Coordinates of C-alpha atoms in Angstrom, one line a residue:
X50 CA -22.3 -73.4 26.8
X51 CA -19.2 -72.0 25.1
X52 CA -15.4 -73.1 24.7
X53 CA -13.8 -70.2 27.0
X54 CA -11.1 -68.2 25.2
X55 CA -7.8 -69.6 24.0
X56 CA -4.8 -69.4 26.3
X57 CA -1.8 -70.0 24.1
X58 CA -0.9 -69.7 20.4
X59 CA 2.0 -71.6 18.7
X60 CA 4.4 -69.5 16.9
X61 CA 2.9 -71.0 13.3
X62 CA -0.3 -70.2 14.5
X63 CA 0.7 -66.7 14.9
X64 CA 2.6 -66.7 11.7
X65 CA -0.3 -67.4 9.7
X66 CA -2.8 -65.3 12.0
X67 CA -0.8 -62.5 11.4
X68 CA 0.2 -63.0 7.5
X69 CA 4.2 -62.8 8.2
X70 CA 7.4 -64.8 8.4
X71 CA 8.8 -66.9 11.8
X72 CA 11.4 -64.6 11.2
X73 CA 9.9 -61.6 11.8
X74 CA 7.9 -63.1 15.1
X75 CA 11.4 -64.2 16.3
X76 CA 12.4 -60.6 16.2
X77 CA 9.4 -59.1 17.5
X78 CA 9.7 -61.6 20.7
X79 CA 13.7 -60.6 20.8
X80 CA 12.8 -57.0 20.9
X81 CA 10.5 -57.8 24.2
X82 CA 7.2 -57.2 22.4
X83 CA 6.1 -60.6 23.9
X84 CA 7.8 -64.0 25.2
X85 CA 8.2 -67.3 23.5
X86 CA 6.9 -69.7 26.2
X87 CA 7.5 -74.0 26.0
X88 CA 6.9 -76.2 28.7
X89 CA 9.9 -78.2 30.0
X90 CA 10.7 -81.5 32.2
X91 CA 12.9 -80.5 35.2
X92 CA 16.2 -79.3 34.3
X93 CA 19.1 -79.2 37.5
X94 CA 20.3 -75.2 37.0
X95 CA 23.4 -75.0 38.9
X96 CA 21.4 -75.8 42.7
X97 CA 18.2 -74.9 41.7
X98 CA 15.5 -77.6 39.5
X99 CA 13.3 -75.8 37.4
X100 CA 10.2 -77.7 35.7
X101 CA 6.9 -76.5 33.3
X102 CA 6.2 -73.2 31.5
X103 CA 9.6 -71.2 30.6
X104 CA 10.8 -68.4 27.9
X105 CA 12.7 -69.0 25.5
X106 CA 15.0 -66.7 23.9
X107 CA 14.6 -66.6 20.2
X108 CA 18.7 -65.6 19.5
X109 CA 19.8 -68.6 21.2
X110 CA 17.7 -71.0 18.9
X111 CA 18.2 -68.5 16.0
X112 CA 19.1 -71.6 13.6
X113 CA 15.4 -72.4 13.8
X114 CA 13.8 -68.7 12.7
X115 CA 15.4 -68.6 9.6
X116 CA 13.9 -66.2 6.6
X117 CA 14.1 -68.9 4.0
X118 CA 12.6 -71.6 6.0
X119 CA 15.5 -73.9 5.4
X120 CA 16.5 -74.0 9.0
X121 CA 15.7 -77.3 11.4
X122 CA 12.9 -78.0 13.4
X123 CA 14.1 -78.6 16.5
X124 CA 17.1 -76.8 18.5
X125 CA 19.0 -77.1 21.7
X126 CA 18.3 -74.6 24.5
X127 CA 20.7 -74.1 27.2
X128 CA 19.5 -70.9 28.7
X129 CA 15.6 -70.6 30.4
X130 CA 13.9 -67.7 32.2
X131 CA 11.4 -69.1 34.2
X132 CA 8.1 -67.3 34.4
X133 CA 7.8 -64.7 36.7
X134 CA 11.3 -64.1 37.0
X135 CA 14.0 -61.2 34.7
X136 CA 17.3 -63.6 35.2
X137 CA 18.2 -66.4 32.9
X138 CA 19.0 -69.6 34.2
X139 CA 22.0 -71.9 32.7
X140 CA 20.8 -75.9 32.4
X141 CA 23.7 -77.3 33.9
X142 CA 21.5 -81.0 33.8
X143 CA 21.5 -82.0 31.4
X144 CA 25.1 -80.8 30.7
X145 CA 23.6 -80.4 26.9
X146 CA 20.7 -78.7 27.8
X147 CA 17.2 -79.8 26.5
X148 CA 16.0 -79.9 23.1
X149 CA 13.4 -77.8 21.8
X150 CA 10.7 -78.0 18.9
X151 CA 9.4 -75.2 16.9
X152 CA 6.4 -76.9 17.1
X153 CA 5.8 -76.9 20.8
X154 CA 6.7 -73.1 20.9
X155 CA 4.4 -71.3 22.4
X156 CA 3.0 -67.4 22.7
X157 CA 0.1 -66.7 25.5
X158 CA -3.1 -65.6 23.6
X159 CA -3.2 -62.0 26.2
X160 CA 0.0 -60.6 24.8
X161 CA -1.2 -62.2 21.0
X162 CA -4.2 -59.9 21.6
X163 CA -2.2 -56.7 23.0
X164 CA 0.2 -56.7 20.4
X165 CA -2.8 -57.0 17.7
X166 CA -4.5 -53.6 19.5
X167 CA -0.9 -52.4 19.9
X168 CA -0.3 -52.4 16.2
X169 CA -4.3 -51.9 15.6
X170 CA -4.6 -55.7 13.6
X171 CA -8.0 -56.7 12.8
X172 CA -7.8 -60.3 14.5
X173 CA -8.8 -62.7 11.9
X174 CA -11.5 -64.9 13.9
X175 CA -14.3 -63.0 14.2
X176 CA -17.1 -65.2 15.3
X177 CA -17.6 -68.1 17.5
X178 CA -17.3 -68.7 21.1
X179 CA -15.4 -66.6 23.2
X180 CA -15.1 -63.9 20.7
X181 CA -15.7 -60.2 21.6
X182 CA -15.0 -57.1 19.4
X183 CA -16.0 -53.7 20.3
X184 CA -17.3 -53.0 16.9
X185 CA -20.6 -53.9 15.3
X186 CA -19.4 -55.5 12.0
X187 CA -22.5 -56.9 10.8
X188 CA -24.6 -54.2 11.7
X189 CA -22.0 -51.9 9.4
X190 CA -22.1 -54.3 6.9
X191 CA -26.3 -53.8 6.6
X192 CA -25.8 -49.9 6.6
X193 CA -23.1 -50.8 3.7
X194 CA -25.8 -53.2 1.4
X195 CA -28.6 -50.5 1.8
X196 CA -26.0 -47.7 1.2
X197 CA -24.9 -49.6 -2.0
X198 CA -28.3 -50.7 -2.6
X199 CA -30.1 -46.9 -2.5
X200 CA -27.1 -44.7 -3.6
X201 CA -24.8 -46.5 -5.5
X202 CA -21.2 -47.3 -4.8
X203 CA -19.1 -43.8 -4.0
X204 CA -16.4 -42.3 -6.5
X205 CA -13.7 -43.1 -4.1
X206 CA -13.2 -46.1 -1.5
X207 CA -11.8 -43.2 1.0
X208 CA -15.4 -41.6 0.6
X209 CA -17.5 -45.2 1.1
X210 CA -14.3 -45.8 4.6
X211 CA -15.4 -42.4 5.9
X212 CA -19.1 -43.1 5.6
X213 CA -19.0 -46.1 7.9
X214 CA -17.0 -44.4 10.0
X215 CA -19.7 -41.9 10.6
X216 CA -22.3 -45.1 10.7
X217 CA -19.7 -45.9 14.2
X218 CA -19.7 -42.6 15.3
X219 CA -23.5 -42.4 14.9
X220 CA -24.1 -46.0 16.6
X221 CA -21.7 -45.0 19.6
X222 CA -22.3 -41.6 20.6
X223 CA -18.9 -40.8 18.8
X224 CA -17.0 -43.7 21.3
X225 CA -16.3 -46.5 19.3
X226 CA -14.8 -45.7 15.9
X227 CA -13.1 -48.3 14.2
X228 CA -9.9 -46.4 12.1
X229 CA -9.7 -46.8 8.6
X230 CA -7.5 -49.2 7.8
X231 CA -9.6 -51.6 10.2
X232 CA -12.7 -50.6 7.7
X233 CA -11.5 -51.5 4.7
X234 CA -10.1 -54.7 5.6
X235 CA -13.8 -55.9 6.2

């Protein structure tokens, strides 16, 4: 039996997933494309306690997403949203607030995978348990070797792209058809 799928990412899991800078996920998250989530011991905010899963926001800790990657590791929040809720809530206990590690910075794997289809990303596992993909990659990759094999390679890399896409369209009835960027990254 398999490992069901993965719930959270950590933001350096993302980074390197997705090939970019802390910086720009920091931005991304600012700009409510998804949260920044850590887990928290109970914090006193004003009369109400508030304990477990939170967002973060990224411009409060700002310090710790910078470009050059000379900033700390660990900041001090003193704002949280609690999940399910749109107000932020001021930690008023500790008087401080709590501290906070990049490192336990979290992003939950369903808005990973939305923003990925969003922005039409080829996720980089692509095997293994708990996996799905709507495309049949090593079936295209056959079609490709015995293309290759009996024809030769095409004069253009466009031309050999909009081949397997017509190996898709033929496979799917014309339903599933990867685009072309999503091609010749495999």
């Amino acid at each position: 039996m398999g490992l069901p799928p993965r719930v959270y990412f950590t933001v350096h899991e993302v980074t390197a997933r997705w090939g970019c800078n802390i910086a720009d996920v920091a931005g991304w998250a600012d700009a409510g494309r998804f949260r920044i989530l850590t887990g928290i011991p109970a914090v006193r905010c004003g009369d109400e306690v508030v304990a477990g899963k939170v967002v973060l926001s990224p411009m409060e800790l700002l310090p710790l997403f910078r470009r050059c990657g000379t900033g700390p590791t660990e900041g001090v929040m003193r704002r949280i949203q609690p999940m399910g809720r749109q107000d932020w809530l001021l930690i008023t206990d500790p008087a401080g607030g709590i501290p906070v590690a990049v490192a336990d910075m979290l992003i939950l794997a369903e808005e990973v995978h939305a923003f990925e289809e969003e922005n039409e990303m080829v996720r980089r596992v692509t095997s293994g348990p708990g996996v799905t993909t709507p495309y049949d990659w090593e079936g295209m990759m056959v079609a490709l070797i015995h293309r290759i094999h009996e024809q030769g390679l095409p004069a253009t890399q466009a031309e050999l792209v909009a081949e397997m896409q017509d190996w898709f369209a033929d496979q799917s009835d014309g339903r599933k058809i990867p685009d072309s960027r999503s091609v010749r990254r495999r």
